[in-house]
Amino acid sequence: MKKISILLIVLITMLSAQAQTKVGDAILPNTIKFNGENLTINGAGLREKLFFDIYAGALYLKQKSNKASVAGLDETMAVRVHVLSGMMSRKKMEAALRNGFVKSTNNKTAPLQDRIEKFIGFVSEEIESGQIFDMVYEKGKGNVLYKNGVEKGFVEGLDFKKALFNIWLGNDPVDKGLKNEMLGS
C-alpha cells in the first residue's frame, strides 16, 4: 500500500509539472480558459531590462501558430504578463502600453486614442511583483484586462485587438526576442 501511495504521488507530481511552463521565476499554465474557450500556451519568454527580469510573457491561442498575423484574427486569444520585478510600477506599465500602441500602429493612434486611454485606465492600482495581467480578446465581447483573474474592464473593436496584440507580435514589438518566443520560434 505504501508503494502504491508513493507511486501515485510521483505520478500526480509529474502530471502537474507537465501542465505548466516555467519561465524565469514564473510558472505559467499550459492551458487557460476565457470566454468559455480553452486556450493553449503558444510560447513564452522573458521581458528583460538591464539584466533584470521584468515580466514573463506568454501568448495563448486556440491553435498553435508561428505567424504574427494571429494578432488580426477575430478569435479569442490572450497575452499573459506575470510581473517578476518591483521595477514594474503602474506608471511604467501605463507608459509601456502607450509606447507599445504608438509602435504597433506606426504612430497612428488617433482612431484608437479614446479606447487606448480607457484600457490603460484599467491599470489603476499599484503593481507588485507576482501579479498577473491577462490581456484577452474575447470574441463577441472585446479586449478585456484581467488582474489576478479579476476583470478590470474591456473595450470593443477588432482594430483595437490588432493594435494591442501587435505590441508583442507586430513589426516593431516591445521585445523581438520575446516575440519570437511567444510565436514558438
Coordinates of C-alpha atoms in Angstrom, one line a residue:
M1 CA 0.0 0.0 0.0
K2 CA 2.9 2.4 0.8
K3 CA 4.5 1.7 -2.6
I4 CA 1.2 2.5 -4.4
S5 CA 0.8 5.7 -2.4
I6 CA 4.3 6.8 -3.4
L7 CA 3.8 5.9 -7.0
L8 CA 0.5 7.8 -7.0
I9 CA 2.2 10.9 -5.6
V10 CA 5.0 10.7 -8.2
L11 CA 2.5 10.3 -11.0
I12 CA 0.4 13.3 -9.8
T13 CA 3.6 15.4 -9.5
M14 CA 4.7 14.5 -13.0
L15 CA 1.3 15.3 -14.5
S16 CA 1.0 18.7 -12.7
A17 CA 4.6 19.6 -13.8
Q18 CA 3.7 18.8 -17.4
A19 CA 0.7 21.1 -17.2
Q20 CA 2.9 24.2 -16.6
T21 CA 5.7 26.1 -18.2
K22 CA 8.5 27.7 -16.2
V23 CA 9.8 31.0 -17.5
G24 CA 12.3 32.6 -15.2
D25 CA 10.7 32.6 -11.8
A26 CA 7.2 32.4 -13.2
I27 CA 5.1 29.3 -13.5
L28 CA 2.6 29.6 -16.4
P29 CA -0.2 27.2 -17.0
N30 CA -0.2 25.4 -20.3
T31 CA -3.9 26.0 -20.8
I32 CA -6.2 28.8 -19.7
K33 CA -9.9 29.4 -20.3
F34 CA -11.6 32.7 -21.3
N35 CA -15.0 33.3 -22.8
G36 CA -15.7 29.6 -22.4
E37 CA -12.8 28.7 -24.8
N38 CA -9.7 26.7 -23.9
L39 CA -6.5 28.4 -25.0
T40 CA -3.1 26.7 -25.1
I41 CA 0.2 28.3 -24.5
N42 CA 1.8 29.1 -27.9
G43 CA 5.1 30.3 -26.5
A44 CA 6.5 32.3 -23.6
G45 CA 9.6 34.2 -22.7
L46 CA 11.1 37.0 -20.5
R47 CA 11.0 40.7 -20.9
E48 CA 14.3 41.9 -19.6
K49 CA 15.9 45.3 -19.0
L50 CA 19.4 45.8 -17.8
F51 CA 19.8 42.2 -16.7
F52 CA 16.6 42.3 -14.7
D53 CA 13.6 40.0 -15.5
I54 CA 10.7 42.5 -15.6
Y55 CA 8.0 40.0 -16.5
A56 CA 7.3 36.6 -18.1
G57 CA 5.0 37.0 -21.1
A58 CA 3.0 34.2 -22.8
L59 CA 0.8 34.0 -25.8
Y60 CA -2.3 31.8 -25.6
L61 CA -4.2 30.7 -28.7
K62 CA -6.9 28.2 -29.7
Q63 CA -4.5 26.6 -32.1
K64 CA -0.7 27.0 -32.1
S65 CA 0.7 29.3 -34.7
N66 CA 4.1 30.8 -35.6
K67 CA 2.6 33.7 -37.5
A68 CA 2.3 37.2 -36.1
S69 CA -0.8 37.7 -38.2
V70 CA -2.8 36.0 -35.5
A71 CA -3.0 39.4 -33.9
G72 CA -5.6 40.4 -36.5
L73 CA -7.8 37.3 -36.3
D74 CA -11.3 37.6 -34.9
E75 CA -10.8 34.8 -32.3
T76 CA -10.3 34.6 -28.6
M77 CA -6.6 34.8 -27.6
A78 CA -4.6 36.2 -24.7
V79 CA -1.3 37.6 -23.6
R80 CA -0.3 36.9 -20.0
V81 CA 2.1 39.2 -18.2
H82 CA 3.4 37.7 -15.0
V83 CA 5.2 40.5 -13.2
L84 CA 8.6 39.4 -11.8
S85 CA 10.1 42.7 -10.6
G86 CA 9.2 45.6 -8.4
M87 CA 10.7 47.7 -11.2
M88 CA 7.3 47.4 -12.9
S89 CA 5.1 50.1 -11.5
R90 CA 1.7 51.3 -12.5
K91 CA 3.2 54.4 -14.2
K92 CA 5.8 52.3 -16.0
M93 CA 3.1 49.9 -17.3
E94 CA 0.9 52.8 -18.5
A95 CA 3.9 54.3 -20.3
A96 CA 4.9 51.0 -21.8
L97 CA 1.3 50.4 -23.1
R98 CA 1.1 53.9 -24.6
N99 CA 4.5 53.5 -26.3
G100 CA 3.5 50.0 -27.4
F101 CA 0.4 51.3 -29.1
V102 CA 2.4 54.0 -30.8
K103 CA 4.8 51.5 -32.2
S104 CA 2.1 48.9 -33.0
T105 CA 0.1 51.4 -35.1
N106 CA 3.1 53.1 -36.7
N107 CA 2.2 56.2 -34.7
K108 CA -1.4 56.2 -36.0
T109 CA -3.1 56.0 -32.6
A110 CA -5.7 58.8 -33.2
P111 CA -8.6 56.5 -34.2
L112 CA -8.0 54.4 -31.1
Q113 CA -6.9 57.1 -28.6
D114 CA -10.1 57.1 -26.5
R115 CA -10.1 53.3 -26.3
I116 CA -6.4 53.3 -25.5
E117 CA -6.8 55.7 -22.6
K118 CA -9.9 53.7 -21.3
F119 CA -7.9 50.4 -21.5
I120 CA -4.8 51.9 -19.8
G121 CA -7.2 53.3 -17.1
F122 CA -7.9 49.7 -16.1
V123 CA -4.4 49.6 -14.6
S124 CA -5.5 51.8 -11.7
E125 CA -3.7 50.2 -8.8
E126 CA -0.1 49.9 -8.0
I127 CA 1.7 46.9 -9.4
E128 CA 3.6 44.4 -7.3
S129 CA 5.9 41.5 -8.1
G130 CA 3.9 38.3 -8.6
Q131 CA 0.8 39.9 -10.0
I132 CA -0.7 38.5 -13.3
F133 CA -2.3 40.6 -16.0
D134 CA -4.2 38.9 -18.8
M135 CA -4.9 41.0 -21.9
V136 CA -7.6 38.9 -23.6
Y137 CA -9.5 39.4 -26.8
E138 CA -12.8 37.6 -26.2
K139 CA -14.7 37.1 -29.5
G140 CA -18.1 38.7 -29.2
K141 CA -17.1 40.9 -26.3
G142 CA -13.9 42.8 -26.9
N143 CA -10.5 43.4 -25.3
V144 CA -10.5 42.6 -21.6
L145 CA -7.9 43.3 -19.0
Y146 CA -7.8 40.9 -16.0
K147 CA -5.6 41.4 -13.0
N148 CA -5.1 38.3 -10.9
G149 CA -8.1 36.7 -12.5
V150 CA -10.5 39.7 -11.9
E151 CA -11.9 41.6 -14.8
K152 CA -11.0 45.3 -14.7
G153 CA -12.8 46.3 -17.8
F154 CA -13.0 46.0 -21.6
V155 CA -13.0 47.9 -24.8
E156 CA -14.5 46.8 -28.1
G157 CA -13.0 46.5 -31.5
L158 CA -11.0 44.1 -33.7
D159 CA -8.9 47.1 -34.7
F160 CA -8.0 47.7 -31.1
K161 CA -7.2 44.0 -30.7
K162 CA -4.8 44.1 -33.5
A163 CA -3.0 47.1 -32.1
L164 CA -3.0 45.6 -28.6
F165 CA -1.5 42.2 -29.6
N166 CA 0.9 43.8 -32.0
I167 CA 2.6 45.4 -29.0
W168 CA 4.2 42.0 -28.7
L169 CA 3.7 40.5 -32.1
G170 CA 4.0 43.4 -34.6
N171 CA 6.8 44.6 -36.8
D172 CA 8.2 46.8 -34.1
P173 CA 7.4 44.7 -30.9
V174 CA 8.3 45.7 -27.4
D175 CA 11.0 42.9 -27.4
K176 CA 12.0 41.0 -30.6
G177 CA 13.3 38.0 -28.6
L178 CA 10.0 37.8 -26.6
K179 CA 8.0 38.0 -29.8
N180 CA 10.0 35.1 -31.2
E181 CA 9.5 33.1 -28.0
M182 CA 5.7 33.8 -28.0
L183 CA 5.5 32.6 -31.5
G184 CA 7.4 29.4 -30.7
S185 CA 10.3 30.4 -33.0

